[in-house]
Amino acid sequence: MTVFYERFERHAHAQGLKAHSTHYCPGCGHGLVQKYMAEAIEELGIQDRTVAVSPVGCAVFMYYYFDTGNTQAAHGRAPAVAVGHKVANPDSIVISYQGDGDLASIGMAEIMHAAQMGLPITVIFVNNANYAMTGGQMAPTTLMDQKTATSPDGRKPFMGQPMKVAELMTQLDGPVYVERVALYDSKQRNRAKKAIKRAIELQMQGIGFTMVEVLSECPVQLKLDPIQAQDWVKEKMVPVFPLGLKKEPAPGQAYPALPKPEFHADRLLGEVGANAERVAAHAQGFPAHLDPDDVSLKFAGAGGDGAQTAAMLVTRAGLNEGFDSTHIPSYGPESRGGTSYADVHVAKDEVLSPASPDPHILVAFNAPSLAKFGPSVRKGGVAIYDSTVVEAPPVLDPSVRVVGVPMSQIAISMGARVVKNVVALGALHAATDIFPRETFVAALEHMLHGKQDYMAMNVDAFDRGAAAVRALHAES
Amino acid sequence: MPATARPVRAKPFLVPEYCKGCGRCIDACPKHLIELDDHVNPESGLIPVHIHDEDCNACGLCITACPEPFGLHGADVLYDWEHAAMEHGELAVEARAERPWPTPQDIPAVRLPLPPTEPLMVKGTYASAIGALLAGCRHFFGYPITPSTEGAELMAKILPHLDGVFIQAVSEVATVNHMYGCGGAGLPCMTFTSSPGFSLMLEGISYMIGAEVPGVFVEISRGGPGLGNIGPEQADIKLCCRGLGHGNTHAVVLAPADPQEMLDLTMLAFELTFKYRSPVVVLGDGYLGQVTGKVQLPDHMIQPGLPHWAVYGDREHRRNLITSIYLQEADLEQWNVHLNAKYAAMTADEQRADLFRCDDAEVLFVAANTPARMVKGAIQALRAEGIKAGLFRPITLWPFPIDKLTPLLPQVQKLVVVEASPGQLEDELRLALSHAGVDHPPIAHVRRFGGVLPQAPEIMAAARGAVEVQ
């Protein structure tokens, strides 16, 4: 058994020498790194469960050679792809292989966050100080004053300075093992081989995220022969990118086990709150006195007034009665603390448009809401407002019935300002007879499921709101 | 056998054709026994090394220095068949035939029955998330963006309780690539996003289509261009139907109109994404994401299987590959022919539309998503006025359900496209009519945008009024 294919069928259909030769240039470091990877995979006995992620760059064709699971990622995204594979099958051994443009430039966000997530995956990072495949342009790892196709006079400060990835990784909490190695002589090659094996082994053991940075020769783009390129790495690169072990796992360190899903109907139904409990209906029929087919409401106030909850209770009440109903919220741009209003429809058969641009019923919790939406209430409709906070209601169409109820005052008198919106529902019930009292009580029970302590107070608030409207009727 | 499989305590051996003459081994040999040969190898066109192994002590350093899998290796490696295969390629094929790799089998998905339940009251994004859970999705990747966020929030809450995985990615770019990995491993996965986020995902979607990776994108589109606003708009129809990243791309685009369809079509999306091994987009609008309504659960849920092509990370699937690169032009052309055949199959089999009062319609509205609900309201009122109006609601925006529309056209005097976009749905309609080569009545339209939805009065006016023809 070997981790390299016996024939490289994917390499130009294995024509001629391509069946057994890599596409790498003479003296390129990629071949060595991949050989050490293959040896590690073989020695660790993980060929079957390895997924190798090929990057964009010279190593894009890594999948020509490795007889393992293979996937080819977009430029810079290999660590994100690797995370996807690892969570899909926590038993797989996932190796993301990347060059310096891929990892340290376009893919910086992906590598940093994959590293900090700390999942047990292994990143092999090949740093050859240039973009080799595209023709030797400047890379984030290009040395100062190094001449490349896009730094023809040498890299200057405004082009940025060499990105020291191993050191960056070492600063993060996620990675458990970071080492920088090189390939320029036998001693370094042996260290590289050991580091790659150790990085993969730590993944196997479930310890965490591991990365090996390999300083690698690119003789063609450096315009050096392979041996000169080895010297260049040793003399020029190593002072900028110091070799050595940068980070090791703490004793006993381990990554939490990743879950594997199971599929049970009862668990799922429980999680989404679905059951066969039917809430009894109480209404005699659709509130056709408000509209023959579709009653529209608007609840408006400031964030925290409870407009959305009140709207949801009416929607729930409509559904419990066997009608169709919808709710659509709208918050101010700041989302919390600003304006908050909700459109509700209750339809005999089907809600067509869920918006309420001209509601039958408006419930306004403050003066701006009443001023803004009061004029939109359709002829013959009802506008209910909190008379505690609205001192001078605007003049609306004479056909609109305007009902002021001291919602805040009633709620405060109960010692529970938060039930103001339930007071409003009591007022809504008494002023419009949209649903019977029992319908609202059932909806409250449904929404307060398991919170019986609150139930009595909410029903009390509802009744006080209704009583306030009846008192108004008695006065007039 | 490649050199990696062998111990290094044997003297080095080299088939010169496989040597690129880099000279790393020359530098590595402590006894200086290796030098470049004095002639070019006629097969490789390169100058290989020559080893003077009389004084070699088999230290192995030259082998460790050789970057080629079939380069320097221990002389104890039996190389005969390998060498022969070089000259007679069929021998290698025979060698493989003796050890055939078993073709992985599809593990089919299982339908698990669900007991009857009362309808839920949930908002559109929640309904979609529940649909995904019912479809067997246990892997969610996403980045928060209004107005799609609540779907992700529900997944974040529920998935850990179902031994699933919720990952908040560093960006939408990372999101789609997490999906590329998870979907490439053969598992159902999804994201919720909205217009600007979807733009960022397009690169990855192109890769997913090219590499045939399934995944479901629920796009709750908002007002644009740019940061726009968080109001409901349909101005991503063009993006979803015509612009899924670079290259020859298409995906089934489903357009729900209410929370029930958010659930139903999300479930369908998971079915289709595996059926075609291609991403599927559920395209909603901001209104639809937020609207709460009645949702009935189906009578079953799905326990996903594992497709034969998955790169799952086990022995059975070891020989699989997920990639979108085809270096040779003929190969890539062939791959596009394959993709085109898939697009043709989607076009033939997946057209879906909802017809509302179309039987006798003389004014036929065309609308999708929330605007279709506005149109339904207007139709009731128009019918009361004696105008025979109906609604043709595409449920698949791509493929456009032209086959469902064509039979209705003979009686139609006017088509009215109602949309919350500057004509992107109408463009799809016109393209479909043009490709179908059918005569059609004049096309009028109601277009609102910027987060404003078409309302009943203007919809009714368009039906009554003089026909506008562009």
PDB file of C-alpha atoms in Angstrom, chain B residues 90-305:
ATOM      1  CA  GLU B  90      -1.612  -1.176 -20.257  1.00  0.00           C
ATOM      2  CA  LEU B  91       0.364  -3.187 -17.733  1.00  0.00           C
ATOM      3  CA  ALA B  92      -0.424  -0.638 -15.097  1.00  0.00           C
ATOM      4  CA  VAL B  93      -4.080  -0.866 -16.033  1.00  0.00           C
ATOM      5  CA  GLU B  94      -3.915  -4.641 -15.610  1.00  0.00           C
ATOM      6  CA  ALA B  95      -2.197  -4.237 -12.299  1.00  0.00           C
ATOM      7  CA  ARG B  96      -5.053  -2.057 -11.137  1.00  0.00           C
ATOM      8  CA  ALA B  97      -7.640  -4.425 -12.558  1.00  0.00           C
ATOM      9  CA  GLU B  98      -6.351  -7.130 -10.258  1.00  0.00           C
ATOM     10  CA  ARG B  99      -7.194  -4.905  -7.326  1.00  0.00           C
ATOM     11  CA  PRO B 100     -10.364  -3.121  -8.390  1.00  0.00           C
ATOM     12  CA  TRP B 101     -11.582  -0.397  -6.111  1.00  0.00           C
ATOM     13  CA  PRO B 102     -15.162  -1.138  -5.068  1.00  0.00           C
ATOM     14  CA  THR B 103     -17.606   1.437  -6.408  1.00  0.00           C
ATOM     15  CA  PRO B 104     -19.296   3.073  -3.412  1.00  0.00           C
ATOM     16  CA  GLN B 105     -23.043   2.607  -3.224  1.00  0.00           C
ATOM     17  CA  ASP B 106     -25.576   5.305  -2.434  1.00  0.00           C
ATOM     18  CA  ILE B 107     -26.954   4.985   1.071  1.00  0.00           C
ATOM     19  CA  PRO B 108     -30.517   6.204   0.509  1.00  0.00           C
ATOM     20  CA  ALA B 109     -32.280   8.706   2.724  1.00  0.00           C
ATOM     21  CA  VAL B 110     -34.986   7.289   5.009  1.00  0.00           C
ATOM     22  CA  ARG B 111     -38.418   8.821   5.521  1.00  0.00           C
ATOM     23  CA  LEU B 112     -39.340   8.687   9.198  1.00  0.00           C
ATOM     24  CA  PRO B 113     -43.067   9.115   9.934  1.00  0.00           C
ATOM     25  CA  LEU B 114     -44.179  12.063  12.042  1.00  0.00           C
ATOM     26  CA  PRO B 115     -47.311  11.911  14.193  1.00  0.00           C
ATOM     27  CA  PRO B 116     -50.061  14.450  13.423  1.00  0.00           C
ATOM     28  CA  THR B 117     -49.488  17.816  15.076  1.00  0.00           C
ATOM     29  CA  GLU B 118     -51.423  21.057  15.380  1.00  0.00           C
ATOM     30  CA  PRO B 119     -50.223  23.906  13.145  1.00  0.00           C
ATOM     31  CA  LEU B 120     -47.369  25.999  14.457  1.00  0.00           C
ATOM     32  CA  MET B 121     -47.454  29.778  14.497  1.00  0.00           C
ATOM     33  CA  VAL B 122     -44.006  30.801  13.283  1.00  0.00           C
ATOM     34  CA  LYS B 123     -42.309  33.439  11.204  1.00  0.00           C
ATOM     35  CA  GLY B 124     -41.005  32.724   7.711  1.00  0.00           C
ATOM     36  CA  THR B 125     -37.346  32.303   8.615  1.00  0.00           C
ATOM     37  CA  TYR B 126     -38.263  29.946  11.460  1.00  0.00           C
ATOM     38  CA  ALA B 127     -40.492  27.941   9.142  1.00  0.00           C
ATOM     39  CA  SER B 128     -37.597  27.585   6.728  1.00  0.00           C
ATOM     40  CA  ALA B 129     -35.241  26.494   9.520  1.00  0.00           C
ATOM     41  CA  ILE B 130     -37.784  23.906  10.688  1.00  0.00           C
ATOM     42  CA  GLY B 131     -38.114  22.707   7.092  1.00  0.00           C
ATOM     43  CA  ALA B 132     -34.361  22.242   6.960  1.00  0.00           C
ATOM     44  CA  LEU B 133     -34.349  20.249  10.196  1.00  0.00           C
ATOM     45  CA  LEU B 134     -37.173  18.062   8.874  1.00  0.00           C
ATOM     46  CA  ALA B 135     -35.202  17.553   5.656  1.00  0.00           C
ATOM     47  CA  GLY B 136     -32.318  16.118   7.670  1.00  0.00           C
ATOM     48  CA  CYS B 137     -30.057  19.162   7.769  1.00  0.00           C
ATOM     49  CA  ARG B 138     -27.917  19.094  10.916  1.00  0.00           C
ATOM     50  CA  HIS B 139     -25.113  21.338   9.705  1.00  0.00           C
ATOM     51  CA  PHE B 140     -25.623  25.071   9.494  1.00  0.00           C
ATOM     52  CA  PHE B 141     -23.077  27.686   8.509  1.00  0.00           C
ATOM     53  CA  GLY B 142     -23.863  31.378   8.417  1.00  0.00           C
ATOM     54  CA  TYR B 143     -23.075  34.977   9.037  1.00  0.00           C
ATOM     55  CA  PRO B 144     -25.615  37.295  10.683  1.00  0.00           C
ATOM     56  CA  ILE B 145     -27.394  39.634   8.297  1.00  0.00           C
ATOM     57  CA  THR B 146     -30.775  41.319   8.604  1.00  0.00           C
ATOM     58  CA  PRO B 147     -33.462  40.302   7.713  1.00  0.00           C
ATOM     59  CA  SER B 148     -32.420  36.649   7.647  1.00  0.00           C
ATOM     60  CA  THR B 149     -30.836  36.392  11.077  1.00  0.00           C
ATOM     61  CA  GLU B 150     -33.672  34.800  13.018  1.00  0.00           C
ATOM     62  CA  GLY B 151     -33.392  31.637  10.947  1.00  0.00           C
ATOM     63  CA  ALA B 152     -29.769  31.285  11.979  1.00  0.00           C
ATOM     64  CA  GLU B 153     -30.656  32.081  15.573  1.00  0.00           C
ATOM     65  CA  LEU B 154     -33.179  29.272  15.694  1.00  0.00           C
ATOM     66  CA  MET B 155     -30.635  26.878  14.225  1.00  0.00           C
ATOM     67  CA  ALA B 156     -28.084  28.002  16.825  1.00  0.00           C
ATOM     68  CA  LYS B 157     -30.600  27.195  19.536  1.00  0.00           C
ATOM     69  CA  ILE B 158     -31.876  23.871  18.253  1.00  0.00           C
ATOM     70  CA  LEU B 159     -28.977  22.185  16.451  1.00  0.00           C
ATOM     71  CA  PRO B 160     -26.843  21.504  19.532  1.00  0.00           C
ATOM     72  CA  HIS B 161     -29.843  19.696  21.061  1.00  0.00           C
ATOM     73  CA  LEU B 162     -30.045  17.440  18.008  1.00  0.00           C
ATOM     74  CA  ASP B 163     -26.310  16.654  17.961  1.00  0.00           C
ATOM     75  CA  GLY B 164     -25.971  18.967  15.010  1.00  0.00           C
ATOM     76  CA  VAL B 165     -23.438  21.653  14.246  1.00  0.00           C
ATOM     77  CA  PHE B 166     -23.991  25.402  14.069  1.00  0.00           C
ATOM     78  CA  ILE B 167     -21.018  27.449  12.963  1.00  0.00           C
ATOM     79  CA  GLN B 168     -21.044  31.221  12.786  1.00  0.00           C
ATOM     80  CA  ALA B 169     -18.499  31.762  10.041  1.00  0.00           C
ATOM     81  CA  VAL B 170     -16.038  34.626   9.784  1.00  0.00           C
ATOM     82  CA  SER B 171     -17.857  35.865   6.667  1.00  0.00           C
ATOM     83  CA  GLU B 172     -20.228  34.820   3.946  1.00  0.00           C
ATOM     84  CA  VAL B 173     -17.150  33.852   1.940  1.00  0.00           C
ATOM     85  CA  ALA B 174     -16.149  31.378   4.629  1.00  0.00           C
ATOM     86  CA  THR B 175     -19.769  30.269   5.021  1.00  0.00           C
ATOM     87  CA  VAL B 176     -20.093  29.036   1.468  1.00  0.00           C
ATOM     88  CA  ASN B 177     -16.761  27.260   1.717  1.00  0.00           C
ATOM     89  CA  HIS B 178     -17.764  25.510   4.931  1.00  0.00           C
ATOM     90  CA  MET B 179     -20.757  24.355   2.903  1.00  0.00           C
ATOM     91  CA  TYR B 180     -18.465  23.260   0.080  1.00  0.00           C
ATOM     92  CA  GLY B 181     -16.631  21.043   2.560  1.00  0.00           C
ATOM     93  CA  CYS B 182     -19.675  19.684   4.379  1.00  0.00           C
ATOM     94  CA  GLY B 183     -21.720  19.235   1.204  1.00  0.00           C
ATOM     95  CA  GLY B 184     -18.686  17.677  -0.480  1.00  0.00           C
ATOM     96  CA  ALA B 185     -18.629  15.165   2.364  1.00  0.00           C
ATOM     97  CA  GLY B 186     -22.158  14.285   1.239  1.00  0.00           C
ATOM     98  CA  LEU B 187     -24.173  15.809   4.086  1.00  0.00           C
ATOM     99  CA  PRO B 188     -27.125  18.208   3.818  1.00  0.00           C
ATOM    100  CA  CYS B 189     -26.168  21.713   4.916  1.00  0.00           C
ATOM    101  CA  MET B 190     -27.520  25.215   4.530  1.00  0.00           C
ATOM    102  CA  THR B 191     -27.241  28.893   5.252  1.00  0.00           C
ATOM    103  CA  PHE B 192     -29.527  31.866   5.740  1.00  0.00           C
ATOM    104  CA  THR B 193     -28.413  35.081   4.146  1.00  0.00           C
ATOM    105  CA  SER B 194     -29.602  38.301   2.596  1.00  0.00           C
ATOM    106  CA  SER B 195     -28.645  40.231  -0.518  1.00  0.00           C
ATOM    107  CA  PRO B 196     -25.205  41.698   0.357  1.00  0.00           C
ATOM    108  CA  GLY B 197     -24.214  38.414   1.963  1.00  0.00           C
ATOM    109  CA  PHE B 198     -25.427  36.433  -1.008  1.00  0.00           C
ATOM    110  CA  SER B 199     -23.255  38.582  -3.278  1.00  0.00           C
ATOM    111  CA  LEU B 200     -20.248  37.482  -1.233  1.00  0.00           C
ATOM    112  CA  MET B 201     -21.199  33.829  -1.584  1.00  0.00           C
ATOM    113  CA  LEU B 202     -21.339  33.838  -5.362  1.00  0.00           C
ATOM    114  CA  GLU B 203     -17.734  32.773  -5.887  1.00  0.00           C
ATOM    115  CA  GLY B 204     -18.292  29.722  -3.745  1.00  0.00           C
ATOM    116  CA  ILE B 205     -21.624  28.953  -5.390  1.00  0.00           C
ATOM    117  CA  SER B 206     -19.893  28.864  -8.759  1.00  0.00           C
ATOM    118  CA  TYR B 207     -17.395  26.380  -7.315  1.00  0.00           C
ATOM    119  CA  MET B 208     -20.217  24.312  -5.824  1.00  0.00           C
ATOM    120  CA  ILE B 209     -22.024  24.154  -9.146  1.00  0.00           C
ATOM    121  CA  GLY B 210     -18.790  23.366 -10.981  1.00  0.00           C
ATOM    122  CA  ALA B 211     -17.787  20.669  -8.498  1.00  0.00           C
ATOM    123  CA  GLU B 212     -21.372  19.392  -8.099  1.00  0.00           C
ATOM    124  CA  VAL B 213     -21.684  20.037  -4.370  1.00  0.00           C
ATOM    125  CA  PRO B 214     -25.181  20.217  -2.856  1.00  0.00           C
ATOM    126  CA  GLY B 215     -26.249  22.925  -0.432  1.00  0.00           C
ATOM    127  CA  VAL B 216     -29.299  25.069   0.286  1.00  0.00           C
ATOM    128  CA  PHE B 217     -29.150  28.868   0.326  1.00  0.00           C
ATOM    129  CA  VAL B 218     -32.118  30.647   1.871  1.00  0.00           C
ATOM    130  CA  GLU B 219     -31.797  34.189   0.574  1.00  0.00           C
ATOM    131  CA  ILE B 220     -34.110  36.689   2.274  1.00  0.00           C
ATOM    132  CA  SER B 221     -33.491  39.504  -0.147  1.00  0.00           C
ATOM    133  CA  ARG B 222     -33.532  43.119   0.931  1.00  0.00           C
ATOM    134  CA  GLY B 223     -33.400  46.536  -0.699  1.00  0.00           C
ATOM    135  CA  GLY B 224     -30.359  47.398  -2.792  1.00  0.00           C
ATOM    136  CA  PRO B 225     -28.020  48.151  -4.457  1.00  0.00           C
ATOM    137  CA  GLY B 226     -25.175  48.427  -2.006  1.00  0.00           C
ATOM    138  CA  LEU B 227     -26.140  48.489   1.631  1.00  0.00           C
ATOM    139  CA  GLY B 228     -29.636  49.566   0.548  1.00  0.00           C
ATOM    140  CA  ASN B 229     -32.037  48.899   3.365  1.00  0.00           C
ATOM    141  CA  ILE B 230     -33.664  45.987   5.133  1.00  0.00           C
ATOM    142  CA  GLY B 231     -37.018  46.365   3.430  1.00  0.00           C
ATOM    143  CA  PRO B 232     -38.496  43.714   1.166  1.00  0.00           C
ATOM    144  CA  GLU B 233     -37.233  43.759  -2.410  1.00  0.00           C
ATOM    145  CA  GLN B 234     -37.034  41.241  -5.262  1.00  0.00           C
ATOM    146  CA  ALA B 235     -34.046  42.764  -6.995  1.00  0.00           C
ATOM    147  CA  ASP B 236     -31.921  39.635  -6.548  1.00  0.00           C
ATOM    148  CA  ILE B 237     -33.937  37.670  -9.096  1.00  0.00           C
ATOM    149  CA  LYS B 238     -31.368  38.567 -11.730  1.00  0.00           C
ATOM    150  CA  LEU B 239     -28.561  37.428  -9.452  1.00  0.00           C
ATOM    151  CA  CYS B 240     -30.196  34.095  -8.655  1.00  0.00           C
ATOM    152  CA  CYS B 241     -31.446  33.335 -12.161  1.00  0.00           C
ATOM    153  CA  ARG B 242     -28.639  34.784 -14.285  1.00  0.00           C
ATOM    154  CA  GLY B 243     -25.690  35.573 -12.089  1.00  0.00           C
ATOM    155  CA  LEU B 244     -24.634  32.745  -9.806  1.00  0.00           C
ATOM    156  CA  GLY B 245     -20.955  33.613  -9.915  1.00  0.00           C
ATOM    157  CA  HIS B 246     -18.619  33.158 -12.838  1.00  0.00           C
ATOM    158  CA  GLY B 247     -18.941  30.648 -15.644  1.00  0.00           C
ATOM    159  CA  ASN B 248     -21.820  28.518 -16.874  1.00  0.00           C
ATOM    160  CA  THR B 249     -23.993  28.353 -13.778  1.00  0.00           C
ATOM    161  CA  HIS B 250     -27.636  27.733 -12.983  1.00  0.00           C
ATOM    162  CA  ALA B 251     -29.501  26.560  -9.932  1.00  0.00           C
ATOM    163  CA  VAL B 252     -33.114  25.852  -9.150  1.00  0.00           C
ATOM    164  CA  VAL B 253     -34.535  29.013  -7.552  1.00  0.00           C
ATOM    165  CA  LEU B 254     -37.648  28.506  -5.398  1.00  0.00           C
ATOM    166  CA  ALA B 255     -39.857  31.474  -4.498  1.00  0.00           C
ATOM    167  CA  PRO B 256     -42.111  30.902  -1.460  1.00  0.00           C
ATOM    168  CA  ALA B 257     -44.997  33.265  -0.734  1.00  0.00           C
ATOM    169  CA  ASP B 258     -45.904  32.480   2.871  1.00  0.00           C
ATOM    170  CA  PRO B 259     -44.473  30.771   5.967  1.00  0.00           C
ATOM    171  CA  GLN B 260     -45.989  27.416   4.980  1.00  0.00           C
ATOM    172  CA  GLU B 261     -44.136  27.521   1.692  1.00  0.00           C
ATOM    173  CA  MET B 262     -40.982  28.619   3.466  1.00  0.00           C
ATOM    174  CA  LEU B 263     -41.105  25.238   5.198  1.00  0.00           C
ATOM    175  CA  ASP B 264     -42.345  23.186   2.253  1.00  0.00           C
ATOM    176  CA  LEU B 265     -39.977  24.664  -0.310  1.00  0.00           C
ATOM    177  CA  THR B 266     -36.973  24.450   2.018  1.00  0.00           C
ATOM    178  CA  MET B 267     -37.681  20.731   2.347  1.00  0.00           C
ATOM    179  CA  LEU B 268     -38.032  20.495  -1.426  1.00  0.00           C
ATOM    180  CA  ALA B 269     -34.762  22.392  -1.828  1.00  0.00           C
ATOM    181  CA  PHE B 270     -32.906  19.686   0.101  1.00  0.00           C
ATOM    182  CA  GLU B 271     -34.464  16.998  -2.049  1.00  0.00           C
ATOM    183  CA  LEU B 272     -33.520  18.790  -5.263  1.00  0.00           C
ATOM    184  CA  THR B 273     -30.018  19.718  -4.166  1.00  0.00           C
ATOM    185  CA  PHE B 274     -29.175  16.028  -3.804  1.00  0.00           C
ATOM    186  CA  LYS B 275     -31.239  14.934  -6.798  1.00  0.00           C
ATOM    187  CA  TYR B 276     -29.208  17.200  -9.066  1.00  0.00           C
ATOM    188  CA  ARG B 277     -26.049  17.384  -6.971  1.00  0.00           C
ATOM    189  CA  SER B 278     -26.186  21.149  -7.293  1.00  0.00           C
ATOM    190  CA  PRO B 279     -26.989  24.088  -5.003  1.00  0.00           C
ATOM    191  CA  VAL B 280     -30.586  25.262  -4.659  1.00  0.00           C
ATOM    192  CA  VAL B 281     -31.685  28.787  -3.746  1.00  0.00           C
ATOM    193  CA  VAL B 282     -34.817  29.538  -1.723  1.00  0.00           C
ATOM    194  CA  LEU B 283     -35.407  33.181  -2.580  1.00  0.00           C
ATOM    195  CA  GLY B 284     -37.671  35.063  -0.224  1.00  0.00           C
ATOM    196  CA  ASP B 285     -38.151  38.746   0.480  1.00  0.00           C
ATOM    197  CA  GLY B 286     -37.629  40.645   3.709  1.00  0.00           C
ATOM    198  CA  TYR B 287     -41.323  40.678   4.404  1.00  0.00           C
ATOM    199  CA  LEU B 288     -41.615  36.930   4.013  1.00  0.00           C
ATOM    200  CA  GLY B 289     -38.752  36.344   6.400  1.00  0.00           C
ATOM    201  CA  GLN B 290     -40.470  38.341   9.122  1.00  0.00           C
ATOM    202  CA  VAL B 291     -44.112  37.449   8.619  1.00  0.00           C
ATOM    203  CA  THR B 292     -45.610  35.055  11.161  1.00  0.00           C
ATOM    204  CA  GLY B 293     -48.338  32.689  10.095  1.00  0.00           C
ATOM    205  CA  LYS B 294     -49.786  29.237  10.276  1.00  0.00           C
ATOM    206  CA  VAL B 295     -47.505  26.355   9.383  1.00  0.00           C
ATOM    207  CA  GLN B 296     -48.552  22.722   9.222  1.00  0.00           C
ATOM    208  CA  LEU B 297     -45.793  20.154   9.623  1.00  0.00           C
ATOM    209  CA  PRO B 298     -45.638  17.301   7.100  1.00  0.00           C
ATOM    210  CA  ASP B 299     -46.248  13.651   7.918  1.00  0.00           C
ATOM    211  CA  HIS B 300     -42.604  12.663   7.705  1.00  0.00           C
ATOM    212  CA  MET B 301     -39.053  13.788   8.282  1.00  0.00           C
ATOM    213  CA  ILE B 302     -35.875  12.762   6.524  1.00  0.00           C
ATOM    214  CA  GLN B 303     -32.889  10.892   7.842  1.00  0.00           C
ATOM    215  CA  PRO B 304     -30.269  11.642   5.231  1.00  0.00           C
ATOM    216  CA  GLY B 305     -28.258   8.932   3.513  1.00  0.00           C
TER     217      GLY B 305
END
